[in-house]
Amino acid sequence: MRAAIVVLLTTLTLAACGTTHKTVVVQPPPNSTTVVDQNGNAHVIERDR
């Protein structure tokens, strides 16, 4: 029981700390591909129609 409480408190503490990373939901146009570089830059590549 104590282990579960410790895990819960640790999880809540880490969640409360926050982060500088942002989550973005992208809906690219049809017939395209979204590529994310290792540094976090996203590029949408449209295929020829």
XYZ file of C-alpha atoms in Angstrom, residues 11-44:
34
model
C 3.433 10.998 -10.497
C 1.447 13.977 -9.233
C 4.625 15.872 -8.354
C 6.117 15.329 -11.794
C 2.860 16.302 -13.477
C 2.701 19.528 -11.457
C 6.218 20.566 -12.486
C 5.164 21.258 -16.053
C 7.332 21.360 -19.126
C 8.366 23.751 -21.863
C 7.357 21.295 -24.599
C 4.072 21.921 -26.349
C 1.861 19.386 -28.070
C 0.391 20.385 -31.421
C -2.223 18.418 -33.318
C -1.661 18.723 -37.054
C -4.151 17.877 -39.767
C -2.146 17.990 -42.976
C -3.939 18.360 -46.296
C -4.864 15.169 -48.160
C -2.034 13.536 -50.152
C 0.655 15.078 -47.950
C 3.131 13.896 -45.352
C 4.199 15.644 -42.144
C 7.868 15.234 -41.219
C 9.253 16.296 -37.834
C 13.007 16.886 -37.591
C 14.983 15.840 -34.509
C 15.085 19.481 -33.390
C 11.266 19.647 -33.430
C 10.674 21.579 -36.674
C 7.705 20.216 -38.616
C 7.450 20.280 -42.411
C 4.448 19.369 -44.564
